[in-house]
Amino acid sequence: MENLVIRDADVVDGSGAASYRADVVIDDGRIVSVVKEAAAAGCQRPQAMRELDAEGLVLAPGFIDMHAHSDLALLRDTDHSAKAAQGVTLEVLGQDGLSYAPVDDRTLGEVRRAIAGWNGPGDDIDFDWRSVGEYLDRLDRGIAVNAAYLIPQGTVRALVVGWEDREATPRELDRMRQLVAEGLEQGAVGLSSGLTYTPGMYAKDAELTELCRVVARYGGYYCPHHRSYGAGALEAYAEMVELTRQAGCALHLAHATMNFGVNEGRAPQLLALLDDALAAGADITLDTYPYTPGSTTLAALLPSWASEGGPEAVLKRLADDDTAERIRHHLEVEGSDGCHGVPVEWETIEVSGVGEASLAPYVGHTVRAVAARRGEEPWTVARRLLTADRLATTILQHVGHEENVRTIMRHRAHTGGSDGILQGTKPHPRAYGTFPHYLGHYVRELGVLSLEECVAHLTGRPAARLRLPDRGLVREGHRADLVLFDPATVAAGATWDEPRRLPQGIPYVLVDGRFVIEDGRRTDVLAGRSVRRTAL
């Protein structure tokens, strides 16, 4: 007898097709049968060792977070309700060109310092891996949800070239190509870049194109955080489209927003650019989160020249008054490349987390508000934070536009990605609320997407991008990564004031046929494993 039957669920299967009533039978981690309208037809209903009455609930494939920063969180926090409680059953890690494999001892230390604001310093983690395969093996010991991995181009460059702003030598480029190939062979699904983050941003298009050619040979995809989301955003998107066209590589645009005042109302121009490329045969998808503010580290706003050489070099420059004044001028007057070519507006920069406990009073306030309260200039406050917190300060950047968010999420190439940074006292609520916020706010309350469309954006479409033949749909033979939610009540609990509140209306989540959320509570099940690239 099979293990579980979910009775009388309203199945939204991830394809975009209309929902239907069905009994769904699960055994040995897979969906073994889907019996449509079993009760109404009066036929013999499937039996199992356990029955779950899903009357009034939607059964959907588990949500796939196409842009996650849980690289260390999955290891340190076995509960991981931040994602499990949202119905996420798969996260894509290694984002924005910076993560923890492949590395050597030197590079690992540098990367840990550089992205401490994203993932914490890692003092509580046993970094017993160096290669991509070893990191994936570490995940296979048991995690809350499944995880796929992108090779981080910035980390690869740091390992081979260092943190200098220069072109790679032919030998160095060969070594980077080799590392990308090895990572793909070991199971990575593609390559990511952070082209407003050092050292990845120092790579010219010719270098990136060569790496993308390797990705294309293995059937992976390129996922760039491109060179600007502000001034020059459309040009930056077009650059990535052309780069991947030349490389023959699939493209997935990370957190594809149009931010800052210069881009208000310009989402249709971005979508027209993508539609033209798609019509010409390009393979393009994108992800977004359903909020207007962004989130990153305060150090990410600095001009690239100030970040050359790595974290310790940055701190030395900040300690020098003349150099610090040059940094201020680039930030406030010229618009640094780290701040997307737009002069920083300190009233939009809210401190969301600090690593140094003594700086906690800054959290929840904008840099400008803190400066006004202290009778100081904003740059004085920002410089103090950067130095005292050793670059670990995280921020919310209130620069988005609601009409752009809604327009982009409707596009046929769109998928969902939280970009959730789980560190800090006041993280962005997208880390805990992205997927129920799509379903509750943008489907039920606003009707921007139908329920079937939205679920397809969060499940079937990302599974197709990841080339996962047995995930992302409610189909016989597919993995039983599933979520049951109440369409009438599902909503993000996370708010700006309480960003770690868990969602409501999601009583059941299964990973590999095992309940990780049951009756609305996290179980002790660790059914997640690495999800590795499917061979061509």
Coordinates of C-alpha atoms in Angstrom, one line a residue:
M1 CA 0.0 0.0 0.0
E2 CA 1.2 3.5 -0.9
N3 CA 2.4 5.8 1.8
L4 CA 0.1 8.9 1.5
V5 CA -3.0 10.0 -0.4
I6 CA -4.0 13.7 -0.5
R7 CA -7.7 13.7 -1.0
D8 CA -9.9 16.2 -2.7
A9 CA -7.2 18.8 -3.4
D10 CA -7.7 21.6 -5.9
V11 CA -4.6 20.8 -8.0
V12 CA -2.8 23.8 -9.6
D13 CA -0.2 21.7 -11.4
G14 CA 2.4 24.2 -12.3
S15 CA 1.8 24.2 -16.1
G16 CA -0.5 27.2 -16.1
A17 CA -3.5 25.0 -17.0
A18 CA -6.8 25.3 -15.2
S19 CA -7.0 23.8 -11.7
Y20 CA -8.9 20.5 -11.1
R21 CA -10.0 18.4 -8.2
A22 CA -8.0 15.2 -7.6
D23 CA -6.7 12.6 -5.2
V24 CA -2.9 12.5 -5.3
V25 CA -1.0 9.4 -4.2
I26 CA 2.6 9.6 -3.0
D27 CA 5.0 6.7 -2.3
D28 CA 8.8 6.5 -2.0
G29 CA 9.2 10.2 -2.6
R30 CA 7.3 10.4 -5.8
I31 CA 3.8 11.0 -7.1
V32 CA 2.5 7.6 -8.2
S33 CA -1.0 8.6 -9.3
V34 CA -3.3 11.6 -9.8
V35 CA -6.9 10.6 -9.9
K36 CA -9.1 13.5 -11.1
E37 CA -12.5 14.1 -9.7
A38 CA -12.4 10.8 -7.9
A39 CA -15.2 11.5 -5.5
A40 CA -17.6 12.9 -8.1
A41 CA -17.0 10.0 -10.5
G42 CA -17.9 7.5 -7.9
C43 CA -15.0 5.3 -8.8
Q44 CA -12.8 3.3 -6.4
R45 CA -10.7 5.8 -4.6
P46 CA -7.0 5.2 -4.1
Q47 CA -5.9 3.9 -0.7
A48 CA -2.8 4.6 1.3
M49 CA -1.4 4.1 4.8
R50 CA -2.2 7.8 5.5
E51 CA -4.9 10.0 4.2
L52 CA -4.8 13.8 4.3
D53 CA -8.1 15.7 3.7
A54 CA -7.2 18.7 1.5
E55 CA -10.8 20.0 1.1
G56 CA -10.5 23.8 0.4
L57 CA -6.7 23.6 -0.1
V58 CA -4.7 24.1 -3.3
L59 CA -2.1 21.5 -4.0
A60 CA 0.8 22.8 -6.0
P61 CA 4.4 21.8 -6.8
G62 CA 6.8 23.2 -4.2
F63 CA 8.0 26.7 -5.0
I64 CA 11.5 27.2 -6.5
D65 CA 13.4 30.2 -5.2
M66 CA 15.5 31.1 -8.2
H67 CA 17.7 33.6 -6.3
A68 CA 18.5 32.6 -2.7
H69 CA 21.4 33.6 -0.3
S70 CA 21.0 30.5 1.9
D71 CA 24.5 29.2 1.1
L72 CA 25.5 29.0 4.8
A73 CA 22.0 29.3 6.4
L74 CA 21.0 25.8 5.2
L75 CA 24.0 24.4 7.1
R76 CA 23.7 26.4 10.3
D77 CA 19.9 26.4 10.6
T78 CA 18.4 23.0 10.2
D79 CA 14.9 24.5 10.9
H80 CA 15.2 27.0 8.0
S81 CA 11.5 28.0 8.4
A82 CA 12.3 31.2 6.6
K83 CA 12.0 29.2 3.3
A84 CA 10.3 26.0 4.3
A85 CA 7.3 27.7 5.8
Q86 CA 6.8 29.7 2.5
G87 CA 6.4 26.4 0.6
V88 CA 9.9 26.6 -0.9
T89 CA 11.2 23.2 -1.7
L90 CA 14.2 24.2 -3.8
E91 CA 16.6 27.1 -3.6
V92 CA 19.2 28.2 -6.1
L93 CA 22.4 29.2 -4.4
G94 CA 25.8 30.7 -5.5
Q95 CA 24.2 33.9 -6.6
D96 CA 25.7 37.3 -7.6
G97 CA 29.1 35.9 -8.4
L98 CA 30.2 35.4 -4.8
S99 CA 29.9 32.2 -2.8
Y100 CA 32.1 29.6 -1.1
A101 CA 33.2 27.1 -3.8
P102 CA 35.5 26.7 -5.6
V103 CA 38.1 28.2 -3.3
D104 CA 41.4 27.7 -1.7
D105 CA 42.3 28.7 1.8
R106 CA 43.2 32.3 0.8
T107 CA 40.1 32.9 -1.3
L108 CA 37.8 31.3 1.2
G109 CA 38.9 33.8 3.9
E110 CA 38.6 36.7 1.5
V111 CA 35.1 35.7 0.3
R112 CA 33.9 35.1 3.9
R113 CA 34.9 38.7 4.8
A114 CA 33.5 40.1 1.6
I115 CA 30.0 38.7 2.0
A116 CA 29.7 38.5 5.7
G117 CA 26.8 40.9 5.4
W118 CA 24.9 38.3 3.2
N119 CA 25.7 35.2 5.1
G120 CA 27.4 36.1 8.4
P121 CA 31.1 35.6 9.1
G122 CA 30.8 31.8 9.1
D123 CA 32.6 31.3 12.4
D124 CA 29.9 28.7 13.2
I125 CA 30.5 26.7 10.0
D126 CA 33.0 23.9 9.4
F127 CA 34.3 24.8 5.9
D128 CA 35.3 21.2 5.2
W129 CA 35.0 21.7 1.4
R130 CA 36.9 23.5 -1.3
S131 CA 35.4 22.3 -4.6
V132 CA 31.8 22.7 -5.9
G133 CA 31.3 18.9 -5.7
E134 CA 32.5 18.9 -2.0
Y135 CA 30.1 21.7 -1.2
L136 CA 27.2 19.8 -2.8
D137 CA 28.2 16.6 -0.9
R138 CA 28.0 18.7 2.3
L139 CA 24.5 19.6 1.4
D140 CA 23.7 16.0 0.8
R141 CA 24.2 15.2 4.5
G142 CA 20.7 16.6 5.0
I143 CA 19.1 20.1 4.8
A144 CA 15.7 21.5 5.2
V145 CA 14.9 22.0 1.5
N146 CA 16.7 21.1 -1.7
A147 CA 19.4 23.3 -3.2
A148 CA 21.0 23.8 -6.6
Y149 CA 24.2 25.8 -7.1
L150 CA 25.6 28.3 -9.6
I151 CA 29.3 28.6 -9.9
P152 CA 30.2 32.2 -8.7
Q153 CA 32.3 33.9 -11.3
G154 CA 33.6 36.5 -8.9
T155 CA 34.9 33.8 -6.6
V156 CA 36.5 32.0 -9.6
R157 CA 38.2 35.3 -10.5
A158 CA 39.4 35.9 -7.0
L159 CA 40.8 32.4 -6.9
V160 CA 42.7 32.7 -10.2
V161 CA 43.3 36.5 -10.7
G162 CA 42.8 38.0 -7.3
W163 CA 41.0 41.2 -6.5
E164 CA 42.8 43.4 -8.9
D165 CA 41.2 45.5 -11.6
R166 CA 43.0 44.0 -14.6
E167 CA 42.4 41.7 -17.5
A168 CA 43.1 38.0 -17.0
T169 CA 46.1 36.6 -18.8
P170 CA 45.6 33.8 -21.3
R171 CA 46.8 31.3 -18.8
E172 CA 44.5 32.7 -16.1
L173 CA 41.5 32.6 -18.5
D174 CA 42.3 29.0 -19.3
R175 CA 42.3 28.2 -15.6
M176 CA 39.0 29.9 -15.0
R177 CA 37.4 28.0 -17.9
Q178 CA 38.7 24.8 -16.4
L179 CA 37.2 25.7 -13.0
V180 CA 33.9 26.4 -14.5
A181 CA 33.9 23.1 -16.4
E182 CA 34.9 21.2 -13.3
G183 CA 32.1 22.8 -11.3
L184 CA 29.5 22.0 -14.0
E185 CA 30.8 18.4 -14.1
Q186 CA 30.4 18.2 -10.4
G187 CA 26.7 19.3 -10.5
A188 CA 26.4 23.1 -10.7
V189 CA 23.5 24.2 -12.9
G190 CA 25.2 27.3 -14.3
L191 CA 27.3 30.4 -13.7
S192 CA 26.5 33.6 -11.8
S193 CA 28.1 37.0 -11.8
G194 CA 27.8 40.1 -9.6
L195 CA 28.9 42.8 -12.0
T196 CA 28.5 45.6 -9.5
Y197 CA 30.5 43.6 -7.0
T198 CA 34.2 43.1 -6.9
P199 CA 36.1 41.3 -8.2
G200 CA 33.6 39.9 -10.7
M201 CA 32.9 43.4 -12.1
Y202 CA 36.5 43.7 -13.2
A203 CA 35.9 41.1 -15.9
K204 CA 35.4 42.5 -19.4
D205 CA 32.7 41.0 -21.7
A206 CA 35.2 39.0 -23.7
E207 CA 36.2 37.1 -20.5
L208 CA 32.6 36.6 -19.5
T209 CA 31.8 35.3 -23.0
E210 CA 34.5 32.7 -22.9
L211 CA 33.2 31.4 -19.5
C212 CA 29.6 31.4 -20.9
R213 CA 30.8 29.3 -23.8
V214 CA 31.8 26.6 -21.3
V215 CA 28.5 26.9 -19.6
A216 CA 26.7 26.5 -22.9
R217 CA 28.6 23.2 -23.7
Y218 CA 27.2 21.7 -20.5
G219 CA 23.6 22.9 -21.0
G220 CA 23.7 25.3 -18.1
Y221 CA 22.7 29.0 -17.9
Y222 CA 24.3 32.3 -17.1
C223 CA 22.7 34.3 -14.2
P224 CA 24.2 37.8 -14.1
H225 CA 23.5 40.6 -11.6
H226 CA 24.4 42.9 -14.4
R227 CA 26.4 46.2 -14.4
S228 CA 23.6 48.6 -13.5
Y229 CA 20.0 48.6 -12.3
G230 CA 20.0 52.4 -12.3
A231 CA 21.6 54.8 -14.8
G232 CA 22.3 52.7 -17.8
A233 CA 20.1 49.8 -16.8
L234 CA 18.7 49.1 -20.2
E235 CA 22.1 49.2 -21.7
A236 CA 23.3 46.7 -19.0
Y237 CA 20.4 44.4 -19.9
A238 CA 21.2 44.6 -23.6
E239 CA 24.9 43.9 -22.8
M240 CA 23.9 40.6 -21.2
V241 CA 21.6 39.6 -24.0
E242 CA 24.3 40.2 -26.6
L243 CA 27.0 38.5 -24.6
T244 CA 25.0 35.3 -24.2
R245 CA 23.9 35.5 -27.8
Q246 CA 27.6 35.4 -28.9
A247 CA 28.3 32.6 -26.4
G248 CA 25.3 30.6 -27.4
C249 CA 24.3 30.4 -23.7
A250 CA 21.0 30.5 -22.0
L251 CA 20.4 33.7 -19.9
H252 CA 18.6 34.1 -16.6
L253 CA 18.5 37.7 -15.4
A254 CA 18.8 38.0 -11.7
H255 CA 16.3 40.2 -9.8
A256 CA 15.3 41.9 -13.0
T257 CA 14.2 45.2 -11.7
M258 CA 14.2 48.8 -13.0
N259 CA 15.1 50.9 -10.0
F260 CA 16.0 54.5 -9.1
G261 CA 14.2 57.6 -10.3
V262 CA 15.7 57.4 -13.7
N263 CA 13.8 54.2 -14.4
E264 CA 10.4 55.0 -13.2
G265 CA 7.8 53.7 -15.7
R266 CA 10.5 52.1 -17.9
A267 CA 9.7 48.4 -17.4
P268 CA 7.9 48.2 -20.8
Q269 CA 11.2 49.2 -22.5
L270 CA 13.0 46.3 -20.7
L271 CA 10.3 43.8 -21.7
A272 CA 10.4 45.0 -25.3
L273 CA 14.1 44.4 -25.4
L274 CA 13.6 40.9 -24.1
D275 CA 10.7 40.2 -26.4
D276 CA 12.8 41.1 -29.4
A277 CA 15.6 38.8 -28.2
L278 CA 13.1 36.0 -27.6
A279 CA 11.6 36.4 -31.0
A280 CA 15.1 36.1 -32.5
G281 CA 15.5 32.7 -30.7
A282 CA 17.2 33.7 -27.5
D283 CA 16.7 31.5 -24.4
I284 CA 15.9 34.0 -21.7
T285 CA 14.2 33.9 -18.3
L286 CA 14.3 36.3 -15.3
D287 CA 13.4 36.4 -11.7
T288 CA 12.0 39.1 -9.4
Y289 CA 10.8 39.6 -5.8
P290 CA 7.4 41.3 -5.2
Y291 CA 8.6 44.3 -3.3
T292 CA 10.0 47.7 -4.3
P293 CA 13.1 48.1 -2.0
G294 CA 16.3 46.3 -2.6
S295 CA 18.8 44.9 -0.1
T296 CA 22.5 44.6 -0.1
T297 CA 25.6 45.6 1.9
L298 CA 26.6 49.1 2.5
A299 CA 30.0 48.3 1.1
A300 CA 28.5 47.3 -2.2
L301 CA 27.7 51.0 -2.9
L302 CA 31.4 51.9 -3.0
P303 CA 33.1 52.7 -6.3
S304 CA 35.0 49.7 -7.8
W305 CA 38.4 51.4 -7.5
A306 CA 37.9 51.7 -3.8
S307 CA 37.2 48.0 -3.5
E308 CA 40.2 46.8 -5.5
G309 CA 42.4 44.4 -3.6
G310 CA 39.8 43.0 -1.3
P311 CA 38.2 43.8 2.0
E312 CA 41.4 44.7 3.9
A313 CA 42.4 47.1 1.1
V314 CA 39.0 48.8 1.3
L315 CA 39.3 49.3 5.1
K316 CA 42.7 50.9 4.6
R317 CA 41.3 53.4 2.0
L318 CA 38.4 54.3 4.4
A319 CA 40.9 55.0 7.1
D320 CA 42.7 57.6 4.9
D321 CA 41.0 61.0 5.0
D322 CA 42.0 62.0 1.5
T323 CA 40.9 58.7 0.0
A324 CA 37.7 58.7 2.0
E325 CA 36.9 62.1 0.6
R326 CA 37.4 60.8 -3.0
I327 CA 35.0 57.9 -2.2
R328 CA 32.4 60.4 -0.9
H329 CA 32.7 62.5 -4.0
H330 CA 32.1 59.4 -6.2
L331 CA 29.2 58.3 -4.1
E332 CA 27.4 61.7 -3.6
V333 CA 28.3 63.7 -6.7
E334 CA 29.3 61.4 -9.6
G335 CA 27.3 58.3 -8.8
S336 CA 29.6 55.3 -8.2
D337 CA 29.4 52.1 -10.3
G338 CA 28.7 50.2 -7.0
C339 CA 25.5 52.4 -6.7
H340 CA 24.5 51.7 -10.3
G341 CA 25.8 55.1 -11.6
V342 CA 23.3 57.1 -9.5
P343 CA 24.4 59.6 -6.9
V344 CA 23.5 58.0 -3.5
E345 CA 20.4 59.4 -1.8
W346 CA 21.1 58.7 1.9
E347 CA 17.5 59.1 2.8
T348 CA 16.8 55.9 0.8
I349 CA 19.6 53.9 2.6
E350 CA 18.2 52.2 5.7
V351 CA 20.5 50.1 8.0
S352 CA 19.0 46.6 8.3
G353 CA 21.8 44.7 10.1
V354 CA 25.2 45.1 11.7
G355 CA 27.8 42.6 12.7
E356 CA 29.2 44.7 15.6
A357 CA 26.8 44.7 18.5
S358 CA 27.6 48.3 19.6
L359 CA 26.3 49.6 16.2
A360 CA 22.8 48.1 16.9
P361 CA 21.2 51.6 17.5
Y362 CA 21.7 52.4 13.8
V363 CA 19.4 49.5 12.7
G364 CA 16.0 50.6 11.3
H365 CA 17.1 54.1 10.5
T366 CA 18.3 55.7 7.3
V367 CA 21.8 57.1 7.1
R368 CA 20.4 60.6 6.6
A369 CA 18.2 60.3 9.7
V370 CA 21.0 59.1 11.8
A371 CA 23.2 61.9 10.5
A372 CA 20.6 64.6 11.3
R373 CA 20.1 63.2 14.8
R374 CA 23.9 63.3 15.4
G375 CA 24.5 66.6 13.7
E376 CA 26.9 65.0 11.2
E377 CA 27.1 64.6 7.4
P378 CA 25.7 61.4 6.0
W379 CA 29.1 60.2 4.7
T380 CA 30.5 60.6 8.2
V381 CA 27.9 58.1 9.4
A382 CA 28.4 55.7 6.5
R383 CA 32.1 55.8 6.8
R384 CA 31.9 55.0 10.6
L385 CA 29.6 52.1 9.9
L386 CA 31.8 50.7 7.2
T387 CA 34.9 50.9 9.3
A388 CA 33.5 49.8 12.7
D389 CA 31.5 47.0 11.2
R390 CA 34.3 45.9 8.9
L391 CA 32.1 46.1 5.9
A392 CA 29.4 43.7 7.3
T393 CA 26.6 46.3 7.5
T394 CA 23.5 45.3 5.5
I395 CA 21.0 47.9 4.1
L396 CA 17.6 48.3 2.6
Q397 CA 17.6 50.5 -0.4
H398 CA 14.3 52.2 -1.0
V399 CA 14.6 52.9 -4.7
G400 CA 12.0 50.8 -6.5
H401 CA 8.7 51.5 -8.4
E402 CA 5.5 49.5 -7.9
E403 CA 4.4 49.8 -11.5
N404 CA 7.7 48.4 -12.7
V405 CA 7.3 45.5 -10.2
R406 CA 3.8 44.6 -11.5
T407 CA 4.7 45.0 -15.1
I408 CA 7.7 42.7 -15.0
M409 CA 6.0 40.0 -13.0
R410 CA 3.4 39.5 -15.8
H411 CA 6.0 38.6 -18.4
R412 CA 6.0 35.1 -19.8
A413 CA 9.7 34.6 -19.0
H414 CA 9.3 35.6 -15.4
T415 CA 10.0 33.4 -12.3
G416 CA 10.1 34.1 -8.6
G417 CA 13.3 34.7 -6.6
S418 CA 13.4 36.1 -3.1
D419 CA 17.0 37.4 -3.1
G420 CA 16.5 36.8 0.6
I421 CA 19.3 37.9 2.9
L422 CA 18.7 36.2 6.2
Q423 CA 21.3 38.1 8.2
G424 CA 20.7 41.3 10.3
T425 CA 18.3 42.5 12.9
K426 CA 15.9 43.9 10.3
P427 CA 16.2 41.9 7.1
H428 CA 14.1 42.6 4.0
P429 CA 10.8 40.8 4.5
R430 CA 11.2 39.2 1.1
A431 CA 13.4 36.6 2.8
Y432 CA 10.4 35.3 4.8
G433 CA 7.5 36.4 2.6
T434 CA 8.2 36.4 -1.1
F435 CA 6.1 33.4 -2.2
P436 CA 3.0 33.9 0.0
H437 CA 3.2 37.6 -0.9
Y438 CA 2.8 36.7 -4.6
L439 CA -0.1 34.5 -3.8
G440 CA -1.9 36.6 -1.3
H441 CA -1.3 40.2 -2.4
Y442 CA -0.7 40.0 -6.2
V443 CA -3.1 37.1 -6.9
R444 CA -5.9 37.3 -4.4
E445 CA -6.0 41.0 -3.6
L446 CA -4.8 42.7 -6.7
G447 CA -5.4 40.1 -9.5
V448 CA -2.2 41.0 -11.2
L449 CA -1.8 37.3 -12.0
S450 CA -4.3 34.5 -12.0
L451 CA -3.6 31.7 -9.4
E452 CA -2.7 29.2 -12.2
E453 CA -0.3 31.8 -13.9
C454 CA 1.4 32.7 -10.6
V455 CA 2.0 29.1 -9.6
A456 CA 3.5 28.3 -13.0
H457 CA 5.9 31.3 -12.5
L458 CA 7.0 29.9 -9.2
T459 CA 7.2 26.1 -10.1
G460 CA 7.0 24.8 -13.6
R461 CA 8.8 27.6 -15.4
P462 CA 11.9 27.6 -13.0
A463 CA 12.1 23.8 -13.1
A464 CA 12.3 24.1 -16.9
R465 CA 15.1 26.7 -16.7
L466 CA 17.0 24.3 -14.3
R467 CA 16.4 21.4 -16.7
L468 CA 14.8 19.3 -14.0
P469 CA 12.6 16.7 -15.8
D470 CA 10.9 15.4 -12.7
R471 CA 10.2 18.6 -10.7
G472 CA 8.0 21.7 -10.9
L473 CA 4.7 19.9 -12.0
V474 CA 2.1 17.7 -10.3
R475 CA 2.6 14.7 -12.5
E476 CA 2.8 11.0 -12.1
G477 CA 6.4 10.0 -11.7
H478 CA 7.5 13.4 -10.5
R479 CA 9.2 14.1 -7.2
A480 CA 6.8 14.7 -4.4
D481 CA 8.0 18.2 -3.6
L482 CA 4.6 19.8 -2.9
V483 CA 2.9 22.6 -1.0
L484 CA -0.7 22.8 0.2
F485 CA -2.1 26.3 0.9
D486 CA -5.4 28.0 1.5
P487 CA -6.0 30.4 -1.4
A488 CA -8.4 32.4 0.8
T489 CA -5.9 33.1 3.6
V490 CA -2.4 32.6 2.3
A491 CA -0.3 35.7 3.0
A492 CA 3.1 36.9 4.0
G493 CA 3.4 37.3 7.7
A494 CA 6.7 39.2 7.3
T495 CA 6.4 43.0 7.5
W496 CA 8.9 45.9 7.5
D497 CA 8.5 46.1 11.3
E498 CA 8.5 42.3 11.9
P499 CA 10.4 40.9 9.0
R500 CA 10.8 37.4 10.5
R501 CA 7.2 36.6 11.0
L502 CA 6.2 33.4 9.2
P503 CA 3.5 33.3 6.6
Q504 CA -0.1 32.2 7.1
G505 CA -2.3 29.8 5.1
I506 CA 0.4 27.2 4.3
P507 CA -0.3 24.2 6.5
Y508 CA 1.6 21.5 4.6
V509 CA 4.9 21.3 2.7
L510 CA 6.5 18.1 1.5
V511 CA 10.1 17.6 0.3
D512 CA 10.7 14.2 -1.3
G513 CA 7.3 13.0 0.0
R514 CA 8.1 13.9 3.6
F515 CA 6.4 16.6 5.6
V516 CA 8.7 19.4 6.5
I517 CA 5.7 21.6 7.5
E518 CA 2.8 19.7 9.0
D519 CA -0.3 21.4 10.5
G520 CA 1.6 24.7 10.0
R521 CA 4.6 23.7 12.1
R522 CA 8.1 22.8 11.2
T523 CA 8.9 19.1 11.7
D524 CA 12.4 17.7 12.3
V525 CA 12.7 16.2 8.8
L526 CA 15.8 17.0 6.8
A527 CA 14.7 15.7 3.4
G528 CA 16.5 18.3 1.3
R529 CA 19.6 17.4 -0.8
S530 CA 21.6 18.9 -3.6
V531 CA 19.9 19.0 -7.0
R532 CA 22.6 18.6 -9.6
R533 CA 22.8 19.5 -13.2
T534 CA 21.1 17.1 -15.5
A535 CA 23.5 15.7 -18.1
L536 CA 22.9 16.6 -21.7

